[in-house]
XYZ file of C-alpha atoms in Angstrom:
674
model
C 109.636 40.669 -283.104
C 109.398 44.339 -282.088
C 108.545 44.829 -278.415
C 106.694 48.059 -277.523
C 107.944 49.845 -274.385
C 105.440 49.753 -271.498
C 103.391 52.939 -270.966
C 103.060 54.494 -267.538
C 99.680 55.459 -266.132
C 98.737 59.068 -265.398
C 98.999 58.368 -261.661
C 102.512 56.910 -262.020
C 103.723 59.880 -264.059
C 102.355 62.452 -261.607
C 104.005 60.662 -258.639
C 107.433 60.345 -260.295
C 110.200 62.918 -260.168
C 110.019 65.822 -262.573
C 112.150 65.171 -265.621
C 112.093 65.908 -269.318
C 111.154 62.317 -270.118
C 108.246 62.439 -267.671
C 106.956 65.660 -269.225
C 107.148 64.044 -272.681
C 105.231 61.014 -271.395
C 102.539 63.279 -269.923
C 102.146 65.159 -273.197
C 101.785 61.962 -275.232
C 99.584 60.089 -272.753
C 96.358 58.646 -274.303
C 93.532 59.582 -271.961
C 90.548 57.292 -272.085
C 88.243 60.050 -270.730
C 89.055 63.531 -272.063
C 89.210 66.200 -269.374
C 86.068 68.030 -270.460
C 83.935 70.151 -268.170
C 80.374 69.374 -267.112
C 79.292 72.307 -269.269
C 80.988 70.785 -272.338
C 79.341 67.415 -271.746
C 75.950 69.101 -271.386
C 76.547 70.974 -274.639
C 77.383 67.710 -276.421
C 74.271 66.002 -274.991
C 72.138 68.985 -276.021
C 73.470 68.988 -279.582
C 72.865 65.266 -279.937
C 69.396 65.624 -278.404
C 68.459 68.468 -280.787
C 69.673 66.431 -283.793
C 67.589 63.462 -282.709
C 64.535 65.711 -282.302
C 65.065 66.999 -285.854
C 65.148 63.406 -287.122
C 61.958 62.620 -285.220
C 60.206 65.705 -286.632
C 61.392 64.854 -290.154
C 59.761 61.453 -289.789
C 56.429 63.115 -289.102
C 56.455 62.594 -285.335
C 55.762 65.460 -282.977
C 58.290 66.519 -280.334
C 55.573 67.691 -277.963
C 53.773 64.345 -278.198
C 57.002 62.500 -277.416
C 57.757 64.579 -274.282
C 54.138 64.519 -273.066
C 53.815 60.754 -273.566
C 57.008 60.296 -271.531
C 55.419 62.282 -268.694
C 58.188 64.905 -268.753
C 55.900 67.888 -269.354
C 52.195 68.640 -269.642
C 50.414 70.027 -272.693
C 50.231 73.473 -271.063
C 53.971 73.396 -270.315
C 54.676 72.402 -273.943
C 52.766 75.445 -275.182
C 54.778 77.667 -272.821
C 58.025 76.128 -274.090
C 56.998 76.694 -277.731
C 56.282 80.349 -276.922
C 59.612 80.787 -275.102
C 61.569 79.095 -277.917
C 60.013 81.487 -280.423
C 60.682 84.545 -278.235
C 64.237 83.765 -277.093
C 65.482 81.456 -279.877
C 66.738 79.132 -277.126
C 67.080 75.392 -277.960
C 64.460 73.128 -276.440
C 67.040 70.998 -274.603
C 68.404 74.091 -272.845
C 64.921 75.139 -271.725
C 64.097 71.646 -270.449
C 67.162 71.770 -268.186
C 66.664 75.444 -267.278
C 63.092 74.863 -266.035
C 64.187 71.629 -264.312
C 61.923 69.378 -266.335
C 65.100 67.316 -266.893
C 68.455 67.021 -265.164
C 71.587 67.026 -267.413
C 72.108 63.284 -266.936
C 68.434 62.641 -267.705
C 68.834 64.557 -270.977
C 71.462 62.080 -272.134
C 69.315 59.144 -271.003
C 66.294 60.509 -272.856
C 68.494 60.973 -275.925
C 69.179 57.230 -275.892
C 65.436 56.481 -275.752
C 64.838 58.979 -278.509
C 67.505 57.383 -280.686
C 65.787 54.009 -280.336
C 62.471 55.574 -281.358
C 64.020 57.335 -284.364
C 65.626 54.070 -285.508
C 62.299 52.244 -285.107
C 60.547 54.866 -287.233
C 63.140 54.373 -289.966
C 62.619 50.603 -289.916
C 58.825 50.841 -290.122
C 59.018 53.181 -293.108
C 56.848 55.932 -291.626
C 59.405 58.641 -292.401
C 58.139 61.062 -295.066
C 61.683 61.312 -296.461
C 61.924 57.542 -296.677
C 58.585 57.273 -298.462
C 59.516 59.940 -301.024
C 62.856 58.253 -301.677
C 61.310 54.792 -301.791
C 58.724 55.828 -304.377
C 61.273 57.742 -306.440
C 59.463 61.052 -306.037
C 62.516 62.909 -304.683
C 66.265 62.349 -304.775
C 68.873 62.739 -302.028
C 69.738 66.355 -302.953
C 66.089 67.416 -302.905
C 65.602 65.696 -299.549
C 68.590 67.605 -298.138
C 67.265 70.906 -299.528
C 63.819 70.422 -297.982
C 65.309 69.196 -294.693
C 67.425 72.345 -294.425
C 64.409 74.579 -295.130
C 62.341 72.736 -292.528
C 65.139 73.128 -289.961
C 65.734 76.825 -290.631
C 62.058 77.839 -290.640
C 60.878 75.421 -287.967
C 58.211 73.789 -290.156
C 57.276 70.206 -291.020
C 59.307 68.432 -293.686
C 56.119 67.682 -295.627
C 55.313 71.408 -295.646
C 58.839 72.304 -296.733
C 58.660 70.151 -299.885
C 55.268 71.686 -300.719
C 56.548 75.241 -300.278
C 59.629 74.463 -302.415
C 57.286 73.110 -305.134
C 59.136 69.800 -305.029
C 55.889 67.920 -304.403
C 52.374 69.254 -304.958
C 49.767 69.274 -302.192
C 47.723 66.884 -304.329
C 50.596 64.388 -304.588
C 51.446 64.713 -300.884
C 47.769 64.131 -300.136
C 47.902 60.849 -302.085
C 50.872 59.746 -299.966
C 49.142 60.656 -296.685
C 45.972 58.896 -297.840
C 47.838 55.744 -298.823
C 50.224 55.526 -295.859
C 48.362 57.188 -292.968
C 44.674 57.152 -294.028
C 44.639 60.976 -293.901
C 42.967 63.019 -296.640
C 44.168 66.392 -297.917
C 41.936 69.452 -298.299
C 42.649 71.101 -301.653
C 40.158 73.978 -301.738
C 40.753 75.505 -298.303
C 41.459 78.959 -299.750
C 37.962 79.204 -301.283
C 35.965 77.047 -298.857
C 32.990 78.647 -297.081
C 33.851 78.356 -293.389
C 31.303 79.244 -290.702
C 32.511 81.290 -287.757
C 30.730 79.066 -285.229
C 32.790 76.100 -286.472
C 36.082 77.969 -286.065
C 34.876 79.272 -282.700
C 34.931 75.720 -281.316
C 38.741 75.759 -281.071
C 40.749 78.300 -279.000
C 42.697 80.856 -281.048
C 46.049 80.079 -279.447
C 45.787 76.400 -280.426
C 44.940 77.265 -284.034
C 47.822 79.717 -284.313
C 50.465 77.702 -282.451
C 49.714 74.426 -284.226
C 48.728 75.874 -287.637
C 45.292 74.329 -287.909
C 41.791 75.481 -288.862
C 38.381 73.835 -288.342
C 36.619 74.132 -291.688
C 33.601 71.820 -291.466
C 31.406 70.065 -288.940
C 29.195 67.099 -289.763
C 27.237 65.755 -286.832
C 29.708 64.704 -284.170
C 32.720 65.023 -286.482
C 34.921 68.127 -286.694
C 37.121 68.373 -289.792
C 40.477 70.088 -289.180
C 42.879 71.429 -291.814
C 46.342 70.889 -290.312
C 49.938 71.429 -291.302
C 50.745 68.447 -289.071
C 47.778 66.039 -289.256
C 49.761 63.300 -287.466
C 49.990 65.271 -284.228
C 47.895 62.971 -282.061
C 48.422 65.067 -278.912
C 46.752 68.209 -280.261
C 44.027 66.140 -281.953
C 43.232 64.474 -278.627
C 43.203 67.836 -276.845
C 40.765 69.377 -279.342
C 38.517 66.325 -279.013
C 38.458 66.871 -275.247
C 37.655 70.578 -275.605
C 34.950 70.192 -278.251
C 33.632 66.702 -277.293
C 33.674 65.989 -281.043
C 35.574 63.406 -283.070
C 38.368 65.180 -284.958
C 38.992 64.213 -288.595
C 42.459 65.568 -289.539
C 43.245 66.745 -293.081
C 46.568 67.725 -294.594
C 46.632 71.319 -295.880
C 49.156 73.891 -297.065
C 50.244 75.801 -293.968
C 50.377 79.057 -295.958
C 46.700 78.718 -296.817
C 45.850 77.875 -293.202
C 47.646 80.989 -291.942
C 45.959 83.185 -294.544
C 42.495 81.928 -293.600
C 43.289 82.247 -289.884
C 43.641 86.004 -290.397
C 39.884 86.083 -291.008
C 39.071 84.514 -287.649
C 42.023 84.818 -285.271
C 41.967 87.215 -282.327
C 44.694 89.837 -282.704
C 46.551 90.770 -279.482
C 46.429 94.311 -278.191
C 49.152 96.657 -279.392
C 50.476 100.169 -278.984
C 48.786 102.129 -276.196
C 46.545 99.172 -275.474
C 49.425 97.120 -274.101
C 50.306 96.635 -270.442
C 49.488 99.216 -267.825
C 48.867 102.019 -270.332
C 45.522 100.487 -271.162
C 44.017 101.750 -267.899
C 45.227 105.322 -268.379
C 43.431 105.879 -271.657
C 39.726 105.417 -270.909
C 38.641 105.902 -274.523
C 41.077 103.263 -275.835
C 40.186 100.955 -272.963
C 36.451 101.136 -273.608
C 37.078 100.620 -277.314
C 39.122 97.515 -276.561
C 36.457 96.159 -274.187
C 33.881 96.422 -276.946
C 36.235 95.110 -279.644
C 35.878 91.761 -281.351
C 39.143 90.618 -279.738
C 37.929 90.779 -276.129
C 34.423 89.545 -276.972
C 35.691 86.590 -279.023
C 38.221 85.600 -276.376
C 35.628 85.556 -273.588
C 33.154 83.699 -275.822
C 35.748 81.045 -276.591
C 36.587 80.558 -272.918
C 32.949 80.223 -271.867
C 31.817 78.088 -274.814
C 34.813 75.778 -274.368
C 33.726 75.232 -270.765
C 30.110 74.602 -271.733
C 31.143 72.141 -274.461
C 33.203 70.127 -271.966
C 30.478 70.277 -269.270
C 32.804 72.128 -266.891
C 31.400 73.384 -263.606
C 33.999 76.114 -263.028
C 36.344 78.274 -265.107
C 39.583 79.450 -263.480
C 41.306 82.440 -265.110
C 44.667 82.878 -263.412
C 47.408 85.464 -264.065
C 50.844 84.018 -264.761
C 54.111 85.660 -265.783
C 53.603 84.527 -269.377
C 49.893 85.356 -269.635
C 46.521 84.150 -268.359
C 46.192 80.443 -267.614
C 42.713 79.033 -268.305
C 41.646 75.941 -266.394
C 38.325 74.067 -266.366
C 36.970 71.983 -263.491
C 35.388 68.914 -265.061
C 33.889 66.170 -262.884
C 35.580 67.730 -259.866
C 39.096 67.802 -261.370
C 40.990 70.840 -262.720
C 42.539 70.682 -266.203
C 44.857 73.145 -267.968
C 43.188 74.209 -271.210
C 45.106 77.127 -272.689
C 47.250 80.181 -271.978
C 46.094 83.596 -273.209
C 48.833 86.027 -274.337
C 49.682 88.591 -271.668
C 48.559 91.442 -273.962
C 45.001 90.094 -273.842
C 44.957 89.624 -270.053
C 43.500 92.944 -268.888
C 40.817 93.259 -271.613
C 39.739 89.633 -271.110
C 39.363 89.965 -267.330
C 37.732 93.378 -267.709
C 35.251 92.036 -270.253
C 34.249 89.318 -267.785
C 33.839 91.920 -265.029
C 31.587 94.039 -267.245
C 29.453 90.972 -268.058
C 29.189 90.181 -264.328
C 28.221 93.704 -263.250
C 31.477 94.435 -261.412
C 33.479 97.658 -261.139
C 36.064 97.496 -263.942
C 38.290 100.155 -262.375
C 38.553 98.386 -259.003
C 41.409 95.868 -259.042
C 42.583 95.990 -255.436
C 39.553 94.371 -253.783
C 37.739 91.095 -254.319
C 34.395 91.410 -256.092
C 31.404 89.141 -256.716
C 28.963 89.241 -259.593
C 26.565 87.315 -261.817
C 26.511 86.850 -265.572
C 24.433 84.915 -268.072
C 25.336 83.322 -271.396
C 23.239 81.719 -274.116
C 24.469 78.823 -276.244
C 22.385 76.655 -278.568
C 19.172 78.317 -277.337
C 19.975 77.386 -273.737
C 20.646 79.989 -271.048
C 23.402 79.469 -268.509
C 23.819 81.518 -265.338
C 27.292 82.101 -263.937
C 28.542 83.302 -260.580
C 31.768 85.303 -260.849
C 34.349 86.153 -258.189
C 37.651 88.036 -258.484
C 40.740 87.872 -256.283
C 43.661 90.328 -256.529
C 47.064 88.571 -256.734
C 50.558 90.003 -257.147
C 50.427 89.182 -260.886
C 46.927 90.533 -261.504
C 43.303 89.583 -260.941
C 42.242 85.941 -260.733
C 38.659 85.221 -261.812
C 36.566 82.134 -261.092
C 33.280 81.542 -262.901
C 30.874 78.968 -261.447
C 28.593 77.682 -264.207
C 25.058 77.059 -262.993
C 23.303 74.655 -265.352
C 19.758 74.098 -264.120
C 19.113 71.443 -266.773
C 21.730 69.186 -265.157
C 20.481 69.789 -261.616
C 16.889 68.872 -260.907
C 16.596 65.450 -262.513
C 15.031 63.769 -259.488
C 16.374 61.968 -256.441
C 16.883 58.551 -258.146
C 19.351 60.147 -260.592
C 21.596 61.497 -257.809
C 23.101 58.114 -256.947
C 20.911 56.746 -254.142
C 20.483 52.983 -253.966
C 16.896 51.931 -253.297
C 17.115 51.266 -249.530
C 18.987 54.539 -248.895
C 16.615 56.484 -251.159
C 13.664 55.147 -249.177
C 15.277 56.298 -245.920
C 16.006 59.775 -247.339
C 12.464 60.217 -248.685
C 11.081 59.346 -245.257
C 13.089 62.273 -243.843
C 12.138 64.945 -246.386
C 8.432 64.136 -246.089
C 8.308 64.654 -242.325
C 6.052 67.500 -241.072
C 8.713 69.077 -238.836
C 12.239 68.681 -237.477
C 15.806 69.269 -238.726
C 17.422 67.374 -241.605
C 21.136 68.032 -242.204
C 23.268 67.272 -245.257
C 26.996 67.021 -244.513
C 30.187 66.628 -246.469
C 33.252 68.598 -247.584
C 33.107 71.537 -250.006
C 32.237 70.383 -253.511
C 30.549 67.154 -252.437
C 27.162 68.045 -253.979
C 25.245 69.091 -250.854
C 23.446 71.978 -252.621
C 22.313 69.698 -255.454
C 20.869 67.190 -252.982
C 19.022 69.889 -251.035
C 17.622 71.621 -254.131
C 16.435 68.308 -255.536
C 14.802 67.443 -252.214
C 12.991 70.811 -252.131
C 11.750 70.265 -255.685
C 10.487 66.832 -254.646
C 8.283 68.276 -251.854
C 7.397 71.576 -253.548
C 3.592 71.707 -253.631
C 1.158 74.609 -253.817
C -0.054 73.813 -250.322
C 3.399 74.486 -248.836
C 5.205 77.752 -248.154
C 8.925 77.077 -248.737
C 11.526 79.769 -247.957
C 15.308 79.544 -248.358
C 18.197 81.593 -246.948
C 21.217 81.255 -249.233
C 24.676 82.720 -249.712
C 24.593 83.014 -252.666
C 21.329 82.068 -254.396
C 22.717 79.769 -257.072
C 19.592 78.487 -258.845
C 16.122 79.940 -259.308
C 13.613 77.403 -257.993
C 10.053 77.967 -259.299
C 7.455 78.424 -256.581
C 10.026 78.808 -253.796
C 10.834 82.074 -251.957
C 14.617 82.493 -252.018
C 16.439 85.080 -249.887
C 20.007 86.254 -250.555
C 22.140 86.765 -247.434
C 23.652 90.277 -247.188
C 25.833 90.905 -244.102
C 26.274 94.598 -245.104
C 22.669 95.259 -244.088
C 22.749 92.759 -241.206
C 20.854 90.108 -243.164
C 22.702 87.048 -241.893
C 21.577 83.431 -241.590
C 20.608 84.055 -237.953
C 18.727 87.364 -238.463
C 17.126 86.140 -241.680
C 15.960 82.951 -239.994
C 14.349 84.930 -237.177
C 12.498 87.010 -239.769
C 11.166 84.110 -241.825
C 9.850 82.394 -238.694
C 7.176 85.097 -238.845
C 6.380 84.338 -242.503
C 4.124 81.319 -241.854
C 6.587 78.950 -243.547
C 6.177 75.165 -243.700
C 9.655 74.314 -245.000
C 12.868 76.275 -244.425
C 16.302 75.887 -245.998
C 19.285 77.540 -244.314
C 22.323 77.424 -246.586
C 24.751 76.601 -243.788
C 24.862 76.449 -240.008
C 28.173 78.128 -239.262
C 27.782 79.929 -235.908
C 26.099 79.375 -232.505
C 23.338 81.954 -233.132
C 22.250 80.292 -236.402
C 22.414 76.840 -234.775
C 20.227 77.921 -231.832
C 17.645 79.619 -234.073
C 17.539 76.625 -236.439
C 16.952 74.226 -233.545
C 14.133 76.440 -232.255
C 12.531 76.519 -235.720
C 12.727 72.721 -235.993
C 11.139 72.335 -232.555
C 8.256 74.706 -233.330
C 6.633 72.885 -236.228
C 8.912 73.713 -239.174
C 10.748 71.255 -241.415
C 14.247 72.742 -241.669
C 17.022 71.693 -244.063
C 20.622 72.856 -243.708
C 24.258 71.839 -244.230
C 27.291 71.271 -242.034
C 30.911 70.648 -242.990
C 31.458 67.288 -241.315
C 32.822 64.120 -242.859
C 30.287 61.609 -241.556
C 26.639 61.634 -240.514
C 27.284 60.932 -236.811
C 29.819 63.807 -236.721
C 26.980 66.331 -237.233
C 25.740 65.649 -233.694
C 29.157 66.535 -232.259
C 29.357 69.654 -234.461
C 25.996 70.954 -233.225
C 27.009 70.373 -229.607
C 30.271 72.293 -230.198
C 28.146 75.189 -231.520
C 26.476 75.382 -228.131
C 23.269 73.416 -228.749
C 22.291 71.366 -225.656
C 22.245 67.608 -226.177
C 18.572 67.199 -225.279
C 17.610 69.805 -227.938
C 19.712 67.990 -230.573
C 18.037 64.706 -229.631
C 14.513 66.113 -229.993
C 14.976 68.444 -233.013
C 17.280 66.396 -235.269
C 15.362 63.958 -237.482
C 18.235 62.711 -239.606
C 21.618 63.397 -241.205
C 22.815 62.661 -244.736
C 26.569 62.436 -245.430
C 27.725 62.345 -249.037
C 30.642 62.342 -251.471
C 30.863 62.607 -255.255
C 32.680 59.966 -257.314
C 33.409 60.038 -261.020
C 31.671 57.424 -263.160
C 33.509 55.214 -265.623
C 32.661 55.671 -269.279
C 30.596 52.509 -269.980
C 31.859 52.300 -273.581
C 35.585 52.339 -272.789
C 36.004 50.918 -269.264
C 38.137 47.792 -269.022
C 38.038 44.748 -266.747
C 41.049 44.227 -264.466
C 42.062 41.946 -261.656
C 41.793 43.664 -258.257
C 44.975 44.561 -256.416
C 45.766 42.922 -253.082
C 44.555 46.047 -251.273
C 41.328 46.153 -253.307
C 40.666 42.484 -252.528
C 40.934 43.151 -248.782
C 38.766 46.248 -248.724
C 36.167 45.081 -251.270
C 36.124 41.609 -249.679
C 36.539 39.791 -252.981
C 39.014 37.245 -254.308
C 41.489 37.730 -257.157
C 39.213 35.987 -259.662
C 36.441 38.570 -259.341
C 37.080 41.282 -261.929
C 36.504 44.981 -261.350
C 36.675 47.924 -263.754
C 39.032 50.827 -264.323
C 39.282 53.544 -267.011
C 40.910 52.684 -270.318
C 44.460 54.028 -270.647
C 43.824 55.531 -274.091
C 40.280 56.776 -273.494
C 39.274 60.085 -275.057
C 36.468 60.523 -272.527
C 36.608 63.093 -269.733
C 39.792 64.893 -270.800
C 41.440 61.535 -271.452
C 40.665 60.156 -267.974
C 38.050 57.590 -269.004
C 35.473 59.045 -266.585
C 32.228 60.708 -267.602
C 29.946 62.420 -265.099
C 29.639 62.011 -261.343
C 27.301 60.353 -258.893
C 26.864 60.762 -255.151
C 27.611 58.172 -252.482
C 25.383 58.501 -249.411
C 24.931 57.388 -245.836
C 21.622 58.299 -244.138
C 21.352 58.333 -240.352
C 17.763 58.349 -239.009
C 17.369 59.520 -235.430
C 15.308 57.056 -233.389
C 14.717 56.520 -229.661
C 17.899 54.484 -229.243
C 20.039 57.192 -230.858
C 18.224 59.899 -228.870
C 19.141 58.104 -225.644
C 22.769 57.820 -226.830
C 22.913 61.576 -227.606
C 21.425 62.625 -224.252
C 23.705 60.279 -222.311
C 26.748 61.691 -224.157
C 27.890 58.533 -225.920
C 30.664 58.827 -228.534
C 30.299 59.244 -232.292
C 31.394 55.647 -232.816
C 28.620 54.448 -230.508
C 26.025 56.554 -232.347
C 27.363 55.265 -235.673
C 27.203 51.653 -234.456
C 23.566 52.080 -233.411
C 22.704 53.692 -236.755
C 24.287 50.779 -238.652
C 22.354 48.283 -236.543
C 19.199 50.189 -237.530
C 19.886 49.963 -241.281
C 22.337 52.759 -242.135
C 24.713 51.884 -244.989
C 28.082 53.550 -244.378
C 29.814 55.664 -247.040
C 32.555 53.067 -247.291
C 30.084 50.267 -247.994
C 28.152 52.419 -250.489
C 31.447 53.097 -252.272
C 32.242 49.375 -252.373
C 28.894 48.691 -254.019
C 29.534 51.233 -256.780
C 32.882 49.568 -257.550
C 31.388 46.071 -257.592
C 28.546 47.295 -259.839
C 31.159 48.541 -262.341
C 30.035 52.164 -262.044
C 33.391 53.490 -260.878
C 36.907 52.334 -260.048
C 38.436 51.365 -256.713
C 41.009 54.178 -257.094
C 38.272 56.792 -257.598
C 36.310 55.696 -254.536
C 39.526 55.641 -252.487
C 40.214 59.219 -253.602
C 36.879 60.453 -252.218
C 36.301 58.165 -249.228
C 38.681 56.745 -246.636
C 38.516 53.052 -247.561
C 39.764 50.574 -244.981
C 39.106 47.077 -243.739
C 36.203 46.703 -241.340
């Protein structure tokens, strides 16, 4: 029996004396872990990761969907990565590490997850290559040829076999219909496509993802797509358009040809960059061009279709980021190419009556837009940043405003208390809450409720957001010394019955408002306090004596806005331990939360908002507490004893009624155990 000599370890060799035999042992030593650098290991992980991504794409799955579903990047970040990959020809794995979306060790870990997913796809038979081989339509050599073309040109495998004439669009359509329930559109090149249908989808989405809306039937939008299995982009377009997307397979070459008829071309030549401002003729021509007009129309109509309240247009290094505020939350929608940044912002400034040449100062303006025979007013504001001008458009939709007090979210007892306040002949009624809590909507609705021909109602606003029929509205203008305080002094001589002061923000306005309330006027105004009882403290800090607060103040309304669950998709869940304590329920009582896969409200499962109120009515007991200087907690305790429902309790009721979720109420109101 041949006995092998024992091998020394690396440590033993390095510690032994230097000799020829030791050097030979070192040279022939089998190292379990090769001495590779961190850079080499990252390169190996990147290569393996890129190969796995290719396999996933070949199976008809979308890389962006995979990364977004894993929570690694957002849809907006994916679009930026696609743009950077095209510009720099840098592999995706390198960019993910460069921008710190992933650490090098996380890249390897994600590769393992990706490998499992690729293997699962192979087993389920959803790979296009596997289907073509299985049905004997293509052989191994043809599969390799199409795979190589898809890899080199960065296109889908299904598109590569169509472009190589290995499989016809008709035959590929039969496969997609049979396996994925997706039809193909054969006559896209000759189809009559209406511009208003194409206009529903932003240009950058159509170009980046090679898709084209070609038909709309009722609430369904039919999309021709080179990748009709891309669920991420389908879901995004459904959110933007509020329509159900019906995907169709189409030849990408035909899609791109038809897109030339509708797509917005970026500025070029002298119209690029800073040179655009130096050539006034070219600049004016660009402002009036279809490119700038179409881009602005798409931004505004996208916001109106999603019922957004605000549009944020923000300069970034890569272009203009467009975000919509929907139900109080901001969502990334698209990124406009940098070349279109200046003409887009300038077009908006022209529409809003601003100075196009002034980019160093903030400006305010108003614009109007008509869609589907309905007119929308917009308030515009610019802000100079180091990357360019930021623009915010506030959309003022009167049709969604004055629907009546019961539609605002009041429960019946609280509504009765509020109506008793707004129908008083005189005194001060305050509405409090943080910015964006719906105070203006409540006040406008209250004014509409008491607006009769026998009353003279005058408002002082900054700015005047909505035109209220039959009401005299005054715009504050500090440049001519028309402030809340000076304006209020003037309208006291206008024989007014009801006054609305947009906000009490200084001692002079507070003193004048108190005097108006004590001299026979019913005065409405707002304060930025969190709770109803806090308004008393705020007025005192503005210099109003306690006895004047006690006699002039009739009541205070505090409010918050909470998002409502979509009634068609909300799901029943067991309450968490924290929810059980705060809601005062046991684990068997079910509550509701948004569905994880809901397409409502930008995928959040919420649709619309409703206010949560607490109404404090000033009575003799509270007046005594104010004059004697008792604390807010004491005033609040007395108000509760006299029937006030606290914000926290009102929020609880909305959760228990299934209108909203515990998490949403906790986001807007500090929820704690009593």
